[in-house]
Amino acid sequence: MSSFMNMTCPNVTCLHPEQNQIFVGVYSVVFIFGLTLNLTALVVFFRNSKSSSHTTVYMIHLAFADILLVCTLPVRIYFHSVLGGLHLTVCKLSGLVMLSNMYSSIFLLTCISFDRCIAVCFPLSSLVREGRKKAWCVCLGIWILTIATSLPIYFTKKTKPGEHNMACFGGFPHYATEKAPLVSTLIMGFGIPLFIMILSSWGLIQAISKSTAVQTSDLIDSARIKRMIITNLTIFLFCFLPYHIMLLILHFKKCTCTLLTAYRYSLMVACLNAMLDPVVYYFTTETFRKKMDVESVRKIWPMNSHSSDGNARSRAPFTT
């Protein structure tokens, strides 16, 4: 019944000029800052490749995923600026890249959280050390999984008459709200990653709270580490929870302009993750944090540009 009702969902009348201005503005900000910050992150990571950890491997792939995602945003900016004018094939390819990289980001963020947790909780385990060395293999598996599972959404459904223009980014997400894809998305694409992130975050906080070395050392800021963990989990929930809730609501409720608008806003919020992920890099990687701090100081006080941060590195806090 829900699928039948969704087929009558209005498209054209749900796109209002003032809402399109919001989409154009937000997508433009995410594109500019997301591209700049993630490119900066990659430069920092590759320049410090000799001192990079296994967690950094996941963050490099996460930065690539975010860059690919933000590179699809100009298509959406153009669509919301002129209300159409795009070939449906362009929309499908753009949507495919966005969707696959959104879930790549979810899985990579989960891997970062899990990798950090086992590194701290089981520092002496040879099995954990060997497993962490497989980071590149895990990343390759994530890329294959997300691309393979995203393809059916855009290439199994036939285009209906009249969908060439407004259905580009204004139509109802028919395939994503069907029962089988929806259950798979909610469980495999979001539910399990969220559970792992919560469990990993709890494990990290417990390990830090019970560690005598952490509590007594002046070199380890346990409060900052806990803020990092909470910040990462908050960003994850803020960006991805609304989108998946809207998919569930659209499956059960009759399609209306209000629901369609809420769905589009939830997708826009999900895209904010590409701009917020550098916060994860900043808090997770001490090298990245110090590099950014030094570069900022050099821009403000050019006379100190020859100073070294070597002494600061010797005081590196509790990181993985």
CSV table of N, CA and C in Angstrom, one decimal, residues 61-62 64-70 72 76 91-109 139-155 185 189 240 243-244 267 270-271 273 277:
chain,number,residue,atom,x,y,z
A,61,HIS,N,41.3,7.6,3.2
A,61,HIS,CA,40.2,7.1,2.4
A,61,HIS,C,38.9,7.9,2.6
A,62,LEU,N,38.7,8.3,3.9
A,62,LEU,CA,37.5,9.1,4.3
A,62,LEU,C,37.6,10.4,3.6
A,64,PHE,N,39.1,11.1,0.8
A,64,PHE,CA,38.8,10.9,-0.7
A,64,PHE,C,37.3,10.7,-0.9
A,65,ALA,N,36.7,10.0,0.0
A,65,ALA,CA,35.2,9.8,-0.1
A,65,ALA,C,34.5,11.1,0.0
A,66,ASP,N,34.9,11.9,0.9
A,66,ASP,CA,34.3,13.2,1.1
A,66,ASP,C,34.5,14.2,-0.1
A,67,ILE,N,35.7,14.1,-0.7
A,67,ILE,CA,36.0,14.9,-1.9
A,67,ILE,C,35.1,14.5,-3.0
A,68,LEU,N,35.0,13.2,-3.2
A,68,LEU,CA,34.1,12.7,-4.3
A,68,LEU,C,32.7,13.1,-4.1
A,69,LEU,N,32.2,13.1,-2.8
A,69,LEU,CA,30.9,13.5,-2.5
A,69,LEU,C,30.6,15.0,-2.8
A,70,VAL,N,31.5,15.9,-2.3
A,70,VAL,CA,31.3,17.3,-2.6
A,70,VAL,C,31.5,17.7,-4.0
A,72,THR,N,30.0,16.2,-6.4
A,72,THR,CA,28.7,16.0,-7.0
A,72,THR,C,27.8,17.2,-6.6
A,76,ARG,N,23.9,19.6,-8.0
A,76,ARG,CA,22.7,19.9,-7.3
A,76,ARG,C,22.5,21.4,-7.1
A,91,CYS,N,21.9,13.2,-13.5
A,91,CYS,CA,21.4,13.1,-12.2
A,91,CYS,C,21.6,11.7,-11.5
A,92,LYS,N,21.5,10.7,-12.3
A,92,LYS,CA,21.7,9.3,-11.8
A,92,LYS,C,23.1,9.1,-11.4
A,93,LEU,N,24.1,9.5,-12.3
A,93,LEU,CA,25.5,9.3,-11.9
A,93,LEU,C,25.9,10.2,-10.7
A,94,SER,N,25.4,11.4,-10.7
A,94,SER,CA,25.7,12.3,-9.5
A,94,SER,C,25.1,11.7,-8.2
A,95,GLY,N,23.9,11.2,-8.3
A,95,GLY,CA,23.3,10.5,-7.1
A,95,GLY,C,24.0,9.3,-6.7
A,96,LEU,N,24.4,8.5,-7.7
A,96,LEU,CA,25.2,7.3,-7.4
A,96,LEU,C,26.5,7.6,-6.7
A,97,VAL,N,27.2,8.5,-7.2
A,97,VAL,CA,28.5,8.9,-6.5
A,97,VAL,C,28.2,9.4,-5.1
A,98,MET,N,27.2,10.3,-5.0
A,98,MET,CA,26.9,10.8,-3.6
A,98,MET,C,26.5,9.7,-2.7
A,99,LEU,N,25.6,8.8,-3.1
A,99,LEU,CA,25.1,7.8,-2.2
A,99,LEU,C,26.2,6.8,-1.8
A,100,SER,N,27.0,6.4,-2.8
A,100,SER,CA,28.1,5.4,-2.5
A,100,SER,C,29.1,6.0,-1.5
A,101,ASN,N,29.4,7.3,-1.7
A,101,ASN,CA,30.4,7.9,-0.9
A,101,ASN,C,29.9,8.3,0.5
A,102,MET,N,28.6,8.5,0.6
A,102,MET,CA,28.0,8.8,1.9
A,102,MET,C,28.1,7.5,2.7
A,103,TYR,N,27.8,6.4,2.2
A,103,TYR,CA,27.9,5.1,3.0
A,103,TYR,C,29.4,4.7,3.1
A,104,SER,N,30.2,5.1,2.2
A,104,SER,CA,31.7,4.9,2.4
A,104,SER,C,32.1,5.7,3.6
A,105,SER,N,31.6,6.9,3.8
A,105,SER,CA,32.0,7.7,4.9
A,105,SER,C,31.5,7.1,6.2
A,106,ILE,N,30.3,6.5,6.2
A,106,ILE,CA,29.7,5.9,7.4
A,106,ILE,C,30.6,4.7,7.8
A,107,PHE,N,30.9,3.9,6.8
A,107,PHE,CA,31.7,2.7,7.2
A,107,PHE,C,33.1,3.1,7.6
A,108,LEU,N,33.7,4.1,7.0
A,108,LEU,CA,35.1,4.5,7.3
A,108,LEU,C,35.1,5.1,8.7
A,109,LEU,N,34.1,5.9,9.0
A,109,LEU,CA,34.0,6.5,10.3
A,109,LEU,C,33.9,5.4,11.4
A,139,CYS,N,39.6,-1.0,3.6
A,139,CYS,CA,39.1,0.1,2.8
A,139,CYS,C,38.7,-0.3,1.4
A,140,LEU,N,39.5,-1.2,0.8
A,140,LEU,CA,39.1,-1.7,-0.5
A,140,LEU,C,37.8,-2.4,-0.5
A,141,GLY,N,37.6,-3.2,0.5
A,141,GLY,CA,36.3,-3.9,0.7
A,141,GLY,C,35.1,-2.9,0.8
A,142,ILE,N,35.4,-1.8,1.5
A,142,ILE,CA,34.3,-0.8,1.7
A,142,ILE,C,33.9,-0.2,0.4
A,143,TRP,N,34.9,0.2,-0.4
A,143,TRP,CA,34.7,0.8,-1.7
A,143,TRP,C,33.9,-0.2,-2.6
A,144,ILE,N,34.3,-1.4,-2.7
A,144,ILE,CA,33.6,-2.4,-3.5
A,144,ILE,C,32.1,-2.6,-3.0
A,145,LEU,N,32.0,-2.7,-1.7
A,145,LEU,CA,30.6,-2.9,-1.1
A,145,LEU,C,29.7,-1.8,-1.4
A,146,THR,N,30.1,-0.6,-1.1
A,146,THR,CA,29.3,0.6,-1.3
A,146,THR,C,28.9,0.9,-2.8
A,147,ILE,N,29.9,0.7,-3.6
A,147,ILE,CA,29.6,0.9,-5.1
A,147,ILE,C,28.6,-0.2,-5.6
A,148,ALA,N,28.9,-1.4,-5.2
A,148,ALA,CA,28.0,-2.5,-5.7
A,148,ALA,C,26.6,-2.4,-5.2
A,149,THR,N,26.4,-2.0,-4.0
A,149,THR,CA,25.1,-1.9,-3.4
A,149,THR,C,24.3,-0.7,-3.8
A,150,SER,N,25.1,0.3,-4.3
A,150,SER,CA,24.4,1.6,-4.7
A,150,SER,C,23.9,1.5,-6.2
A,151,LEU,N,24.6,0.7,-7.0
A,151,LEU,CA,24.3,0.7,-8.4
A,151,LEU,C,22.8,0.3,-8.7
A,152,PRO,N,22.2,-0.6,-8.0
A,152,PRO,CA,20.8,-1.0,-8.4
A,152,PRO,C,19.8,0.2,-8.2
A,153,ILE,N,20.1,1.1,-7.3
A,153,ILE,CA,19.1,2.2,-7.1
A,153,ILE,C,19.0,3.1,-8.3
A,154,TYR,N,20.0,3.2,-9.1
A,154,TYR,CA,20.0,4.1,-10.3
A,154,TYR,C,19.9,3.4,-11.6
A,155,PHE,N,20.1,2.1,-11.6
A,155,PHE,CA,20.2,1.4,-12.9
A,155,PHE,C,19.2,0.2,-13.1
A,185,THR,N,19.4,-1.1,4.2
A,185,THR,CA,20.1,0.2,4.4
A,185,THR,C,20.0,0.5,5.9
A,189,GLY,N,23.6,-0.6,6.5
A,189,GLY,CA,24.2,0.7,6.2
A,189,GLY,C,24.3,1.7,7.3
A,240,PHE,N,23.7,11.7,9.9
A,240,PHE,CA,23.1,10.5,9.2
A,240,PHE,C,21.8,10.0,9.8
A,243,TYR,N,18.4,11.5,8.0
A,243,TYR,CA,18.2,10.9,6.7
A,243,TYR,C,17.6,9.5,6.7
A,244,HIS,N,18.1,8.7,7.6
A,244,HIS,CA,17.5,7.3,7.7
A,244,HIS,C,16.2,7.3,8.4
A,267,LEU,N,18.8,14.9,3.6
A,267,LEU,CA,19.9,14.6,2.7
A,267,LEU,C,20.9,15.7,2.7
A,270,ALA,N,22.9,15.4,5.7
A,270,ALA,CA,23.9,14.2,5.6
A,270,ALA,C,25.1,14.7,4.8
A,271,CYS,N,25.0,15.6,3.9
A,271,CYS,CA,26.1,16.1,3.1
A,271,CYS,C,27.0,17.0,4.0
A,273,ASN,N,28.3,16.2,6.6
A,273,ASN,CA,29.3,15.4,7.1
A,273,ASN,C,30.7,15.5,6.4
A,277,ASP,N,33.8,16.2,8.7
A,277,ASP,CA,34.8,15.1,8.9
A,277,ASP,C,36.2,15.6,9.3
